[in-house]
Coordinates of C-alpha atoms and ligand atoms in Angstrom, one line a residue:
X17 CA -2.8 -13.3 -19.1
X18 CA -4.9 -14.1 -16.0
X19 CA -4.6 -13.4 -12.3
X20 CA -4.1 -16.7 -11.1
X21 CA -3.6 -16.0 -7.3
X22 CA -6.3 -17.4 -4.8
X23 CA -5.4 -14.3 -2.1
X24 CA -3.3 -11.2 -1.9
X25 CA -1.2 -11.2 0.8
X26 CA 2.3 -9.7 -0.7
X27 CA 3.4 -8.5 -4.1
X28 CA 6.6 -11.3 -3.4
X29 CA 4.0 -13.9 -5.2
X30 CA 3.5 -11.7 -8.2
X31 CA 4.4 -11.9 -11.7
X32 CA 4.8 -8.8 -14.1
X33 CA 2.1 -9.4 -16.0
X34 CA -0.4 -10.4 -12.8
X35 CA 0.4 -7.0 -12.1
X36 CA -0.6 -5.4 -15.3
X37 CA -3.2 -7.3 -15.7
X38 CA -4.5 -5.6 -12.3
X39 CA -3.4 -2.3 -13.1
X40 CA -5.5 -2.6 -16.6
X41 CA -8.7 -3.6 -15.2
X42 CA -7.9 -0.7 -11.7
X43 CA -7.7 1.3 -14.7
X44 CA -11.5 0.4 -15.5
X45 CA -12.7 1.0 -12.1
X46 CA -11.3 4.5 -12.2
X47 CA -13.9 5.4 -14.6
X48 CA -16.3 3.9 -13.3
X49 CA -15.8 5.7 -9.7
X50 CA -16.0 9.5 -11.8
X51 CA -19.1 8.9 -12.7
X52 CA -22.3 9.6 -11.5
X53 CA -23.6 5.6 -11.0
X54 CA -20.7 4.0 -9.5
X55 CA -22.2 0.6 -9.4
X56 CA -21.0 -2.6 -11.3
X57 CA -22.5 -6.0 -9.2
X58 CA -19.5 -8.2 -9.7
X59 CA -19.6 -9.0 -6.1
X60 CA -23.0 -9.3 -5.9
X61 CA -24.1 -12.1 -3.3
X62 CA -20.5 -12.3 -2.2
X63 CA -19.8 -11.4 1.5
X64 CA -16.7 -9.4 2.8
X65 CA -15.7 -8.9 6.0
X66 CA -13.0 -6.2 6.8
X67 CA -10.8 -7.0 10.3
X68 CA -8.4 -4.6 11.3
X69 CA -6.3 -5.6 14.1
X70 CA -5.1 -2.1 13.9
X71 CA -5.9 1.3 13.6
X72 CA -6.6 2.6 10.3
X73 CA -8.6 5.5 8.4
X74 CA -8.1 5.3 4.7
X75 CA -7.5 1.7 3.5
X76 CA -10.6 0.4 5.7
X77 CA -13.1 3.2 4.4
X78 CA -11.2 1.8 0.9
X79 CA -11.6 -1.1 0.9
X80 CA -15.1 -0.7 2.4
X81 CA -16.0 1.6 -0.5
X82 CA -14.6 -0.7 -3.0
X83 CA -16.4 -3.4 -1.7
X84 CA -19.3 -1.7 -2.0
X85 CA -19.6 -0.6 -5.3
X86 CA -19.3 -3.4 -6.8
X87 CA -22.1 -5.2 -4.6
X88 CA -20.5 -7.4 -1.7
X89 CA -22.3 -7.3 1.6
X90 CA -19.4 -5.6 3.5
X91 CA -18.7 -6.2 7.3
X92 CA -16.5 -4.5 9.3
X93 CA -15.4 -6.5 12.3
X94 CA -13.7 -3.7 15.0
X95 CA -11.3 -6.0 16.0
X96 CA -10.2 -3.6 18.9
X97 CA -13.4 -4.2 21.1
X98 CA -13.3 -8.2 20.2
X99 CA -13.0 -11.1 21.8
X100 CA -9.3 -10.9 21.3
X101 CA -8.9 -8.6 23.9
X102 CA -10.5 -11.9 25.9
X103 CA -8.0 -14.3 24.7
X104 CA -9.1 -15.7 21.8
X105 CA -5.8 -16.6 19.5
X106 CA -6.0 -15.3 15.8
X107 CA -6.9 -18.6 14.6
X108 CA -9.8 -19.4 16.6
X109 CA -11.0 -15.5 15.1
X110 CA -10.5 -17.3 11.7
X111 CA -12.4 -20.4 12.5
X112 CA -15.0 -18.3 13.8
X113 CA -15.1 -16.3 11.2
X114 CA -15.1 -19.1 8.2
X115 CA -17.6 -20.6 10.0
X116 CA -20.0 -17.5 8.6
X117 CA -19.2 -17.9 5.0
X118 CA -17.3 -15.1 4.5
X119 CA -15.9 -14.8 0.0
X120 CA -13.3 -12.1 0.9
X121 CA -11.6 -11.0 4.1
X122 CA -9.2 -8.1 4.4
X123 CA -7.0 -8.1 7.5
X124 CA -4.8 -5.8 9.1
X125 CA -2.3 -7.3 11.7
X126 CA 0.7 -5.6 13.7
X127 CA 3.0 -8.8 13.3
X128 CA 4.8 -10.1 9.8
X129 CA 3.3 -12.8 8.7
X130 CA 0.2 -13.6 10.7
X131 CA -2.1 -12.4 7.9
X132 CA -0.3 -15.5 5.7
X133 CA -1.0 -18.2 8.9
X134 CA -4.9 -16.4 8.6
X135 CA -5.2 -17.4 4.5
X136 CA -4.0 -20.8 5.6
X137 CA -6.9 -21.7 8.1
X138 CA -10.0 -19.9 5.9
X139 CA -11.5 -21.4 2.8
X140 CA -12.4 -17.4 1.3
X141 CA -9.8 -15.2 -0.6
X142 CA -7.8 -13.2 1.9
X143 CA -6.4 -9.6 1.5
X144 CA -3.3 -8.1 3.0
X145 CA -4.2 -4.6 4.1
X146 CA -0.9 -4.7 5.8
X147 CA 0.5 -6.3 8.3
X148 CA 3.5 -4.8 10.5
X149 CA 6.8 -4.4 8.6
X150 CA 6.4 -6.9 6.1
X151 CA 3.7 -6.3 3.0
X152 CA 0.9 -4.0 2.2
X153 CA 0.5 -4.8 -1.6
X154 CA -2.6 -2.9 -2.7
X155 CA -0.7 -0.2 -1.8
X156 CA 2.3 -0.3 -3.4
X157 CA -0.4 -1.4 -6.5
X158 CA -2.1 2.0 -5.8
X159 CA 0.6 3.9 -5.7
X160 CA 2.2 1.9 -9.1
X161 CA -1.3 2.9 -10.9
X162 CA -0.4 6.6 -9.5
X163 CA 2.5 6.4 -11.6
X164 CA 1.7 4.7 -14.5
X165 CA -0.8 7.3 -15.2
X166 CA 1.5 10.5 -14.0
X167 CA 4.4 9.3 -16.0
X168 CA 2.7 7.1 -19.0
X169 CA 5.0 4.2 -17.8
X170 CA 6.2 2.2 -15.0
X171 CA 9.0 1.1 -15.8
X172 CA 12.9 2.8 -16.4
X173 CA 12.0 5.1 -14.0
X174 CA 13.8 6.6 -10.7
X175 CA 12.1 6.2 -7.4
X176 CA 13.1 7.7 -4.9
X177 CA 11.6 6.1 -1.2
X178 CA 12.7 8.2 1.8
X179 CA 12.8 8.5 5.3
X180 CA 11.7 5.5 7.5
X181 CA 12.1 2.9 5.5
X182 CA 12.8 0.5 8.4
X183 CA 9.4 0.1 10.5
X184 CA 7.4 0.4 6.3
X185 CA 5.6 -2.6 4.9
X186 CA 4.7 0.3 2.1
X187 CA 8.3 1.0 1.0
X188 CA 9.1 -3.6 1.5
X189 CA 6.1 -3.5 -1.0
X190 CA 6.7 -1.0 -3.3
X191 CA 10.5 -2.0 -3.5
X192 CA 9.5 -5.7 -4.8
X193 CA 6.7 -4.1 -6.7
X194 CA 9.4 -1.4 -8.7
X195 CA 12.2 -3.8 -9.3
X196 CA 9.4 -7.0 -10.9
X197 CA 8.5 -4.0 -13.3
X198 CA 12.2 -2.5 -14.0
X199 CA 12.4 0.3 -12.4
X200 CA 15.6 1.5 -10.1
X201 CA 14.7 2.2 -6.8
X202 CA 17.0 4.3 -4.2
X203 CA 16.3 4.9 -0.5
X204 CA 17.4 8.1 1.3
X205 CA 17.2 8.5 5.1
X206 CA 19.3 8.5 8.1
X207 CA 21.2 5.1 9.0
X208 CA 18.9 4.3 11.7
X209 CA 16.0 4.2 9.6
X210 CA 17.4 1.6 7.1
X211 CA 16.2 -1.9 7.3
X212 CA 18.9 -4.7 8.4
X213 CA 18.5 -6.6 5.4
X214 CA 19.3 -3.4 2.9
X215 CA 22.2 -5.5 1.0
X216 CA 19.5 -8.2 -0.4
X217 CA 17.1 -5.5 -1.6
X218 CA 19.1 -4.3 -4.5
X219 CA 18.7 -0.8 -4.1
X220 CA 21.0 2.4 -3.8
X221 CA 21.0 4.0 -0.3
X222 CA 21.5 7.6 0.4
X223 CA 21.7 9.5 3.9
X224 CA 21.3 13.0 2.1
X225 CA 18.0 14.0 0.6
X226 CA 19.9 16.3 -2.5
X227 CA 22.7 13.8 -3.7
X228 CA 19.4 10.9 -3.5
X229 CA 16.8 13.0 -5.5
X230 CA 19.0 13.5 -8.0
X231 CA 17.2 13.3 -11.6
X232 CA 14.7 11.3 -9.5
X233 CA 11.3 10.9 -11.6
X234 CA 9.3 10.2 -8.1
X235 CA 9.8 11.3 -4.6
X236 CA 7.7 8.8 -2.2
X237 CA 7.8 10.2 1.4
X238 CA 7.6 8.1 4.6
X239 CA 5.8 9.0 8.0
X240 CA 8.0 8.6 10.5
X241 CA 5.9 5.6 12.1
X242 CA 6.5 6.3 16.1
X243 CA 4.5 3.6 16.9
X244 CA 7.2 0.8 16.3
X245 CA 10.1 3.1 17.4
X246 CA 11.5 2.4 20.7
X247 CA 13.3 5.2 21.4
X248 CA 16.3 7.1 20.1
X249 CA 16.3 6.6 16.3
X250 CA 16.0 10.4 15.3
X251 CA 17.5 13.6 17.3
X252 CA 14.2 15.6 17.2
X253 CA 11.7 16.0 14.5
X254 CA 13.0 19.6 13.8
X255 CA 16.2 18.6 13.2
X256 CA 14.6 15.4 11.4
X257 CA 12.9 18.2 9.1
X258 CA 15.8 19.8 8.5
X259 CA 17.9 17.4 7.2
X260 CA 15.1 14.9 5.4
X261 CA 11.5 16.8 5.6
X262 CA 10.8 17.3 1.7
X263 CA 10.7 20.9 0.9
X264 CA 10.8 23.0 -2.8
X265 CA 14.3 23.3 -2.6
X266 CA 15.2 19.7 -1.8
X267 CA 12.7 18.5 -4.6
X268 CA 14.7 20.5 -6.9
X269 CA 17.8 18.6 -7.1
X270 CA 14.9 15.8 -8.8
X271 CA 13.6 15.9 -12.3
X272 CA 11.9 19.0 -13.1
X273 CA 8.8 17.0 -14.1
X274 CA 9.2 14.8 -10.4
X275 CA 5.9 13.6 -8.7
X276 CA 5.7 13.8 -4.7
X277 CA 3.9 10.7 -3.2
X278 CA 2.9 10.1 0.5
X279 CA 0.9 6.9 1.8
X280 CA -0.9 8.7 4.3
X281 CA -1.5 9.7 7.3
X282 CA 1.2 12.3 6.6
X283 CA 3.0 14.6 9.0
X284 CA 3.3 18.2 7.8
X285 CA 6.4 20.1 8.7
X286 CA 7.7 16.5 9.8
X287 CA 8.6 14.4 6.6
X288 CA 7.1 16.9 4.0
X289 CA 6.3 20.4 4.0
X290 CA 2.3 21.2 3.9
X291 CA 2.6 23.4 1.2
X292 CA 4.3 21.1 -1.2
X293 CA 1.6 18.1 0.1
X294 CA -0.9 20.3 -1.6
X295 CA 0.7 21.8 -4.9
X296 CA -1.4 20.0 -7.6
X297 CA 1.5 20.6 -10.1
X298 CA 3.8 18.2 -7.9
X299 CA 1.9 16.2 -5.5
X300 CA -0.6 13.0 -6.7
X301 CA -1.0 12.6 -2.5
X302 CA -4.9 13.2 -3.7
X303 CA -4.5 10.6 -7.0
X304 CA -3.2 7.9 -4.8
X305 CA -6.1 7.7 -2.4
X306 CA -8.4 7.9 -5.0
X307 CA -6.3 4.7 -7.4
X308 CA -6.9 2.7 -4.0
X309 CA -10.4 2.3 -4.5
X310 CA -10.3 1.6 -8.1
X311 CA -6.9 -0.7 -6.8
X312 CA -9.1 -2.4 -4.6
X313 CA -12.4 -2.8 -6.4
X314 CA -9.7 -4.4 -9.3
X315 CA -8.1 -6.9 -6.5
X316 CA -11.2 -8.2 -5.3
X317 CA -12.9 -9.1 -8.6
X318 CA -10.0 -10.7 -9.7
X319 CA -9.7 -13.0 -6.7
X320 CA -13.6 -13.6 -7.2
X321 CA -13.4 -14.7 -10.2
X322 CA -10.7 -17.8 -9.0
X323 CA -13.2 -18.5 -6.0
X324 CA -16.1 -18.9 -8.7
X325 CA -13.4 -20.5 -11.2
X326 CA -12.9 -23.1 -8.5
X327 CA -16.4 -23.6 -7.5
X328 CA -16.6 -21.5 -4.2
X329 CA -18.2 -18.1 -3.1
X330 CA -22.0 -16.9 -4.6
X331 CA -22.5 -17.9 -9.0
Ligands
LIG412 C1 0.5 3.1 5.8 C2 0.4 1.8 6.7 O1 -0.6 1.6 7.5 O2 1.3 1.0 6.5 N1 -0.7 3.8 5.7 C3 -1.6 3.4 4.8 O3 -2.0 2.3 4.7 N2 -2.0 4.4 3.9 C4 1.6 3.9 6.2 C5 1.7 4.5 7.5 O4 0.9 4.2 8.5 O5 2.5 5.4 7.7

């Protein structure tokens, strides 16, 4: 089976086997990245320019890293202190940008959708790092390679997504990415953190954390993401903590074997307690950000290898 997508911009476009395929060669990259040379050149001569409309830490150093090791000439375009901020629309950025070459560009966006309108305008492969509540597929693939190698499978398995699941491209992602491989996802959190279109997702939904994690194999946590709240969606973040903050004894109601997941950047003694973020018999918070590199080193030699299939980006 090959990868036959020409960007990444949501797992919606994926088949099953895409996925594996992706997860196999991540798989390779893993290895690679433990040892002491972490070099392969499959990028080699292939440029890649990162553009993050908004603020991030860990999937721009990723994706920078990945790019890196295997060889691209990596560009990260602060997109803060640009000439958007002068009035430039996101598609002249684009034209602009094309007009440079570019073999791979990974975009971050705050609005649904305009990193789809980007891949339409660019001749290069585009990646979604996310953009605002609708997809951020390499990490739901990051987190699916958590899995897979925590539980020897990805699929039959209970996944538990909680908290706020509303204003989270992760959880839209990783519920399309669970349910293509057969898993049976439930979400737990308060009503105001649900997303409108809850009946088409084909999910269970809980508003209390010990009837939700019940048997659960995996517990992925939310950050509360204030930054698209406008105003009264939870009481207080104590009370918040009290009734959805993972602690031991909540996790306990899950299977004893359970693995405790968290995107990043999390919020101790908000959405998880700090001691339970660092237990290395139940959290993988530390696996997931290290299967993002090896996610992202996979995804962009895949899509190289359909720009060279097709004639574009460097031999
Ligand atoms: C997430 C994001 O930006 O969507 N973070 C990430 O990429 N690791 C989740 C979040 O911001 O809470």
């Amino acid at each position: 089976m090959t990868f036959r997508q020409r960007h990444l911009l949501g797992i919606e476009p994926l088949h099953p086997l895409e996925i594996t395929t992706l997860l196999d060669l991540a798989d390779t990259y893993v290895d690679l990245n433990r040892r002491a040379q972490k070099h392969a050149d499959v990028l080699a001569g292939l440029t890649q320019i990162n553009m993050f409309f908004e603020a991030s830490t860990r999937t721009q150093a990723s994706f920078e890293l990945a790019g890196k090791r295997l060889g691209a000439d990596v560009m990260n375009m602060s997109m803060q202190a640009s000439s958007i901020k002068k009035g430039e629309t996101l598609i002249d950025t684009a034209l602009t940008l094309n007009a440079m070459h570019p073999d791979l560009l990974v975009v971050r966006h705050p609005h649904s959708g305009a990193v789809d309108l980007l891949a339409q305008k660019v001749n290069c492969a585009v990646l979604n790092a996310g953009d605002g509540r609708h997809e951020h597929p390499t990490q739901a693939l990051l987190d699916a390679l958590t899995i897979r190698r925590a539980k020897g499978r990805l699929h039959r398995l209970n996944v538990a997504i909680c908290g706020d699941i509303a204003h989270s491209r992760v959880a839209r992602s990783n519920i399309l990415l669970l349910h293509k491989m057969e898993n049976r996802v439930r979400l737990i959190g308060p009503p105001t953190l649900m997303p409108s279109e809850i009946g088409e997702l084909g999910v269970e939904v809980y508003d209390d954390m010990r009837d939700g994690l019940a048997g659960c194999d995996v517990v992925m946590m939310l950050r509360l993401q204030r930054e698209r709240m406008d105003g009264g969606f939870i009481p207080s973040e104590r009370e918040y903590y009290h009734r959805y903050g993972l602690d031991p004894e909540k996790l306990s109601h899950a299977a004893d074997d359970a693995i405790v997941m968290h995107p990043g950047p999390m919020n101790r003694g908000v959405e998880i307690d700090g001691i339970l973020a660092d237990d290395i018999n139940r959290s993988v918070i530390q696996e997931q950000v290290e299967m993002g590199v090896a996610v992202r080193m996979a995804a962009m030699d895949l899509l190289a290898r359909n720009l060279r299939a097709e004639g574009l980006g460097a031999a």
